[in-house]
CSV table of C-alpha atoms and ligand atoms in Angstrom, one decimal:
chain,number,residue,atom,x,y,z
X,1341,MET,CA,0.0,0.0,0.0
X,1342,SER,CA,1.3,3.5,-0.9
X,1343,ASP,CA,2.2,5.9,1.9
X,1344,GLU,CA,1.5,8.9,-0.4
X,1345,GLY,CA,-0.4,11.6,1.4
X,1346,LYS,CA,0.3,10.0,4.8
X,1347,THR,CA,2.0,12.0,7.7
X,1348,MET,CA,5.3,11.3,9.3
X,1349,LEU,CA,6.7,13.1,12.3
X,1350,VAL,CA,10.5,13.1,12.7
X,1351,THR,CA,12.6,14.1,15.7
X,1352,GLY,CA,16.0,15.6,15.3
X,1353,ALA,CA,15.2,16.9,11.8
X,1354,SER,CA,17.8,19.7,12.0
X,1355,ARG,CA,20.7,17.7,10.5
X,1356,GLY,CA,22.2,14.3,9.7
X,1357,ILE,CA,20.0,11.3,9.0
X,1358,GLY,CA,16.8,12.9,10.3
X,1359,ARG,CA,17.2,15.9,8.0
X,1360,ARG,CA,17.8,13.6,4.9
X,1361,LEU,CA,14.9,11.3,5.9
X,1362,CYS,CA,12.6,14.4,5.9
X,1363,ASP,CA,13.7,15.4,2.5
X,1364,LEU,CA,13.3,11.9,1.0
X,1365,ALA,CA,10.0,11.3,2.6
X,1366,LYS,CA,8.6,14.6,1.2
X,1367,ALA,CA,9.9,13.7,-2.2
X,1368,THR,CA,8.0,10.4,-2.1
X,1369,GLY,CA,4.7,12.1,-1.1
X,1370,TRP,CA,4.7,12.0,2.7
X,1371,HIS,CA,3.5,15.0,4.6
X,1372,VAL,CA,6.4,15.5,7.1
X,1373,ILE,CA,6.2,17.2,10.5
X,1374,GLU,CA,9.8,18.2,11.0
X,1375,THR,CA,10.8,18.8,14.6
X,1376,ALA,CA,14.0,20.1,16.2
X,1377,ARG,CA,15.0,21.5,19.5
X,1378,THR,CA,16.1,24.7,17.7
X,1379,PRO,CA,13.6,24.8,14.8
X,1380,LYS,CA,14.4,26.5,11.5
X,1381,ASP,CA,11.8,27.6,9.0
X,1382,GLY,CA,8.9,25.3,8.7
X,1383,MET,CA,9.9,23.1,11.7
X,1384,LEU,CA,8.1,22.7,15.0
X,1385,GLN,CA,9.9,22.9,18.4
X,1386,LEU,CA,10.6,19.6,20.2
X,1387,ASP,CA,13.3,18.9,22.7
X,1388,VAL,CA,13.1,15.1,23.1
X,1389,THR,CA,14.5,15.2,26.7
X,1390,SER,CA,11.4,17.1,27.9
X,1391,ALA,CA,8.0,15.5,28.6
X,1392,GLU,CA,6.5,19.0,28.6
X,1393,SER,CA,7.9,19.8,25.2
X,1394,HIS,CA,6.2,16.6,23.8
X,1395,ASP,CA,2.9,17.6,25.5
X,1396,ALA,CA,3.1,21.1,24.1
X,1397,LEU,CA,3.6,19.8,20.6
X,1398,ALA,CA,0.8,17.3,20.9
X,1399,ALA,CA,-1.5,20.1,22.0
X,1400,GLU,CA,-0.3,22.2,19.0
X,1401,LEU,CA,-1.0,19.3,16.6
X,1402,ASN,CA,-4.6,19.2,18.0
X,1403,GLY,CA,-5.3,15.6,17.1
X,1404,ARG,CA,-3.7,15.6,13.6
X,1405,THR,CA,-3.1,12.1,12.4
X,1406,ILE,CA,0.4,10.7,12.6
X,1407,ASP,CA,0.9,7.6,10.4
X,1408,ALA,CA,4.6,7.2,11.2
X,1409,LEU,CA,6.5,8.5,14.2
X,1410,VAL,CA,10.2,8.5,13.6
X,1411,LEU,CA,12.2,8.8,16.8
X,1412,ASN,CA,15.6,9.7,15.5
X,1413,ALA,CA,17.2,12.4,17.8
X,1414,GLY,CA,20.4,11.1,19.3
X,1415,ILE,CA,23.7,12.1,21.0
X,1416,TYR,CA,27.0,10.3,21.3
X,1417,GLN,CA,29.1,11.5,24.2
X,1418,ALA,CA,31.9,9.9,26.2
X,1419,ARG,CA,33.4,7.5,23.6
X,1420,GLY,CA,35.9,4.8,24.2
X,1421,SER,CA,37.3,3.3,27.4
X,1422,MET,CA,36.3,4.1,31.0
X,1423,GLU,CA,39.4,6.2,31.5
X,1424,ASN,CA,37.7,8.9,29.5
X,1425,PRO,CA,36.7,11.6,32.0
X,1426,GLU,CA,33.6,12.4,30.0
X,1427,TYR,CA,31.8,9.4,31.7
X,1428,THR,CA,29.9,11.7,34.1
X,1429,ALA,CA,26.5,11.3,35.8
X,1430,GLU,CA,25.3,14.2,33.6
X,1431,ALA,CA,26.4,12.3,30.4
X,1432,PHE,CA,24.6,9.2,31.5
X,1433,THR,CA,21.5,11.2,32.3
X,1434,GLN,CA,21.4,13.1,29.0
X,1435,ALA,CA,21.8,9.9,26.9
X,1436,MET,CA,19.1,8.1,28.8
X,1437,LEU,CA,16.8,11.1,28.5
X,1438,THR,CA,17.5,11.4,24.8
X,1439,HIS,CA,17.4,7.8,23.7
X,1440,VAL,CA,15.0,6.2,26.1
X,1441,ALA,CA,12.8,8.8,27.9
X,1442,GLY,CA,12.4,10.7,24.6
X,1443,PRO,CA,10.9,7.9,22.6
X,1444,PHE,CA,8.7,7.0,25.6
X,1445,PHE,CA,7.4,10.6,26.0
X,1446,ALA,CA,6.8,10.8,22.2
X,1447,VAL,CA,4.7,7.6,22.1
X,1448,ARG,CA,2.7,8.6,25.1
X,1449,ALA,CA,2.1,12.2,24.0
X,1450,PHE,CA,1.2,11.3,20.4
X,1451,MET,CA,-0.9,8.3,21.1
X,1452,PRO,CA,-4.2,10.0,20.0
X,1453,ASN,CA,-2.5,11.1,16.8
X,1454,LEU,CA,-1.3,7.5,16.1
X,1455,LYS,CA,-4.7,6.1,16.9
X,1456,ALA,CA,-6.2,8.4,14.3
X,1457,SER,CA,-4.2,6.5,11.6
X,1458,THR,CA,-5.2,3.4,9.8
X,1459,THR,CA,-1.6,2.3,9.5
X,1460,PRO,CA,0.2,3.6,12.6
X,1461,ARG,CA,3.9,3.0,13.0
X,1462,VAL,CA,6.7,3.9,15.4
X,1463,ALA,CA,10.3,3.7,14.2
X,1464,ILE,CA,13.0,4.0,16.9
X,1465,ILE,CA,16.4,4.8,15.4
X,1466,ALA,CA,18.6,2.8,17.7
X,1467,SER,CA,22.0,1.4,16.9
X,1468,ARG,CA,23.8,-1.9,16.4
X,1469,MET,CA,26.0,-0.7,19.2
X,1470,GLY,CA,23.1,-1.3,21.6
X,1471,SER,CA,22.9,-5.0,20.6
X,1472,ASN,CA,23.9,-7.4,23.4
X,1473,ALA,CA,24.7,-9.9,20.7
X,1474,HIS,CA,27.3,-7.5,19.2
X,1475,ALA,CA,28.8,-6.1,22.4
X,1476,GLY,CA,32.1,-4.6,21.4
X,1477,GLY,CA,33.1,-3.0,24.6
X,1478,GLY,CA,33.7,0.7,25.3
X,1479,SER,CA,31.4,3.6,24.6
X,1480,TYR,CA,29.4,2.5,27.6
X,1481,ILE,CA,26.9,5.3,27.8
X,1482,TYR,CA,25.9,5.2,24.1
X,1483,ARG,CA,25.7,1.4,24.0
X,1484,ALA,CA,23.7,1.1,27.2
X,1485,SER,CA,21.3,3.8,26.3
X,1486,LYS,CA,20.7,2.4,22.8
X,1487,ALA,CA,20.2,-1.1,24.3
X,1488,ALA,CA,17.5,0.4,26.5
X,1489,ALA,CA,16.0,2.0,23.4
X,1490,ILE,CA,15.8,-1.4,21.7
X,1491,ASN,CA,14.3,-2.9,24.9
X,1492,LEU,CA,11.7,0.0,24.9
X,1493,ALA,CA,10.8,-0.8,21.2
X,1494,SER,CA,10.2,-4.5,22.1
X,1495,ASN,CA,8.0,-3.7,25.0
X,1496,LEU,CA,6.0,-1.0,23.2
X,1497,ALA,CA,5.5,-3.4,20.2
X,1498,LYS,CA,4.0,-5.9,22.6
X,1499,ASP,CA,1.7,-3.4,24.4
X,1500,LEU,CA,0.6,-1.5,21.3
X,1501,LYS,CA,-0.3,-4.5,19.2
X,1502,ALA,CA,-3.8,-4.4,20.6
X,1503,GLU,CA,-4.1,-0.8,19.4
X,1504,GLY,CA,-2.9,-1.8,15.9
X,1505,ILE,CA,0.3,0.2,16.3
X,1506,ALA,CA,3.5,-1.3,14.9
X,1507,VAL,CA,6.8,-0.5,16.6
X,1508,ALA,CA,10.4,-1.5,15.5
X,1509,ALA,CA,14.0,-0.5,16.2
X,1510,TYR,CA,16.5,0.2,13.4
X,1511,HIS,CA,20.2,0.5,12.9
X,1512,PRO,CA,20.9,3.2,10.3
X,1513,GLY,CA,24.4,1.9,9.5
X,1514,TRP,CA,27.7,3.7,10.2
X,1515,VAL,CA,26.8,6.9,8.5
X,1516,ARG,CA,28.8,10.0,7.5
X,1517,THR,CA,27.1,12.6,9.7
X,1518,ASP,CA,28.4,14.8,12.5
X,1519,MET,CA,27.9,11.8,14.8
X,1520,GLY,CA,29.3,9.1,12.4
X,1521,SER,CA,32.2,11.2,11.2
X,1522,ALA,CA,33.8,11.4,7.7
X,1523,ALA,CA,35.4,8.0,8.3
X,1524,ALA,CA,32.0,6.2,8.3
X,1525,ASP,CA,31.3,3.7,5.5
X,1526,LEU,CA,27.8,4.8,4.4
X,1527,GLY,CA,26.4,8.0,2.9
X,1528,VAL,CA,23.5,9.7,4.5
X,1529,ASP,CA,21.3,9.2,1.4
X,1530,GLU,CA,21.7,5.5,1.3
X,1531,SER,CA,21.0,5.2,5.0
X,1532,ALA,CA,17.9,7.5,4.9
X,1533,LYS,CA,16.6,5.7,1.7
X,1534,GLY,CA,16.9,2.3,3.4
X,1535,LEU,CA,15.2,3.6,6.6
X,1536,LEU,CA,12.3,5.0,4.6
X,1537,ASP,CA,11.9,1.6,2.9
X,1538,ARG,CA,11.8,0.0,6.4
X,1539,ILE,CA,9.2,2.5,7.6
X,1540,ASP,CA,7.1,1.9,4.5
X,1541,ALA,CA,7.2,-1.9,5.3
X,1542,LEU,CA,6.6,-1.6,9.0
X,1543,SER,CA,3.3,-3.3,10.0
X,1544,LEU,CA,1.9,-5.5,12.7
X,1545,VAL,CA,3.4,-8.5,10.8
X,1546,ASN,CA,7.0,-7.4,11.6
X,1547,SER,CA,6.4,-5.3,14.7
X,1548,GLY,CA,9.0,-5.9,17.4
X,1549,SER,CA,11.8,-6.4,14.9
X,1550,PHE,CA,15.3,-4.9,15.1
X,1551,LEU,CA,16.7,-4.4,11.6
X,1552,THR,CA,19.5,-2.6,9.8
X,1553,TYR,CA,18.6,0.2,7.3
X,1554,ASP,CA,18.8,-2.4,4.5
X,1555,GLY,CA,16.5,-4.9,6.2
X,1556,GLN,CA,18.9,-7.4,7.9
X,1557,ALA,CA,17.8,-8.7,11.3
X,1558,ILE,CA,20.2,-7.9,14.1
X,1559,GLY,CA,20.5,-10.1,17.2
X,1560,PHE,CA,19.1,-8.4,20.3
E,639,NAP,N1,25.7,8.3,12.2
E,639,NAP,C1,25.9,7.0,12.6
E,639,NAP,O1,26.8,6.4,12.2
E,639,NAP,C2,24.8,6.4,13.5
E,639,NAP,C3,25.0,5.0,13.7
E,639,NAP,C4,24.1,4.3,14.5
E,639,NAP,C5,23.0,5.0,15.0
E,639,NAP,N2,22.8,6.4,14.8
E,639,NAP,C6,21.7,7.1,15.3
E,639,NAP,O2,21.0,7.7,14.3
E,639,NAP,C7,20.3,8.9,14.8
E,639,NAP,C8,20.7,10.1,14.0
E,639,NAP,O3,22.1,10.2,14.0
E,639,NAP,P1,23.0,11.3,13.1
E,639,NAP,O4,24.1,10.5,12.7
E,639,NAP,O5,22.1,11.9,12.1
E,639,NAP,O6,23.4,12.3,14.2
E,639,NAP,P2,23.7,13.9,14.1
E,639,NAP,O7,24.2,14.2,12.8
E,639,NAP,O8,24.6,14.1,15.3
E,639,NAP,O9,22.3,14.5,14.4
E,639,NAP,C9,21.7,14.3,15.6
E,639,NAP,C10,20.3,15.0,15.6
E,639,NAP,O10,19.6,14.7,16.9
E,639,NAP,C11,19.2,16.0,17.3
E,639,NAP,N3,19.1,16.0,18.8
E,639,NAP,C12,20.0,15.7,19.7
E,639,NAP,N4,19.5,15.9,21.0
E,639,NAP,C13,18.2,16.4,20.8
E,639,NAP,C14,17.2,16.8,21.6
E,639,NAP,N5,17.3,16.8,23.0
E,639,NAP,N6,16.0,17.2,21.1
E,639,NAP,C15,15.8,17.2,19.8
E,639,NAP,N7,16.8,16.9,18.9
E,639,NAP,C16,17.9,16.5,19.4
E,639,NAP,C17,20.2,17.0,16.8
E,639,NAP,O11,19.7,18.3,16.9
E,639,NAP,P3,20.7,19.6,17.1
E,639,NAP,O12,21.0,20.0,15.7
E,639,NAP,O13,19.8,20.5,17.9
E,639,NAP,O14,21.9,19.2,17.9
E,639,NAP,C18,20.4,16.5,15.4
E,639,NAP,O15,19.3,16.9,14.6
E,639,NAP,C19,20.7,9.0,16.3
E,639,NAP,O16,19.8,8.4,17.1
E,639,NAP,C20,22.0,8.2,16.3
E,639,NAP,O17,22.3,7.7,17.6
E,639,NAP,C21,23.7,7.0,14.0
């Protein structure tokens, strides 16, 4: 079924994968609600670490249907080994707020908007670095917070099935963005195109899955 004319809300639309996903989705006929913590022209304000920010945006949307909720905003602080002094309580807090509380707040706030859709979907942009099956050591905050994001996706998929809402977690690849760096092996176009295909294909049949941008299953 075509998604032309359907509505997608994207968090972290200011740059990187989220930005490109918005552009590609619009080019394929989606209406896109672009959100950012510091919105530019045409964007709506949403700081994913704040429950109040989600509630304010939900009020502004006033029941508007959301067919696909794409929870993309992310941060990657304190890389590497535990000797890195950036492993602070504040860094742990910010990552958990951004990657775990944010998606939870979004699903809770936008539940009426999702329920208004005939094909509601929630895509949580996680990371292979959050997979226990691929534990590579180091970058503890990022890995643990993305693992929690994948866990959240699994539990939301279970709970929201009765509401007809599909939920899945995705790994966008190692992508050349500010976060991924110029050394990454994938262009942002290829990643965003793959994620858009995954979002198109997300339904109750594959709800609860954890897939790469190009559709490979990843061990939890
Ligand atoms: N790039 C990779 O290789 C890679 C690999 C695996 C997973 N991922 C995941 O893919 C997603 C996108 O990554 P990216 O590479 O596009 O990163 P990026 O270029 O660093 O962009 C991050 C985006 O998240 C937004 N953001 C951060 N905190 C926010 C907040 N509190 N509220 C609203 N927006 C916030 C940023 O907004 P500002 O402009 O306001 O900072 C920016 O738009 C992230 O979840 C990341 O963890 C990326």
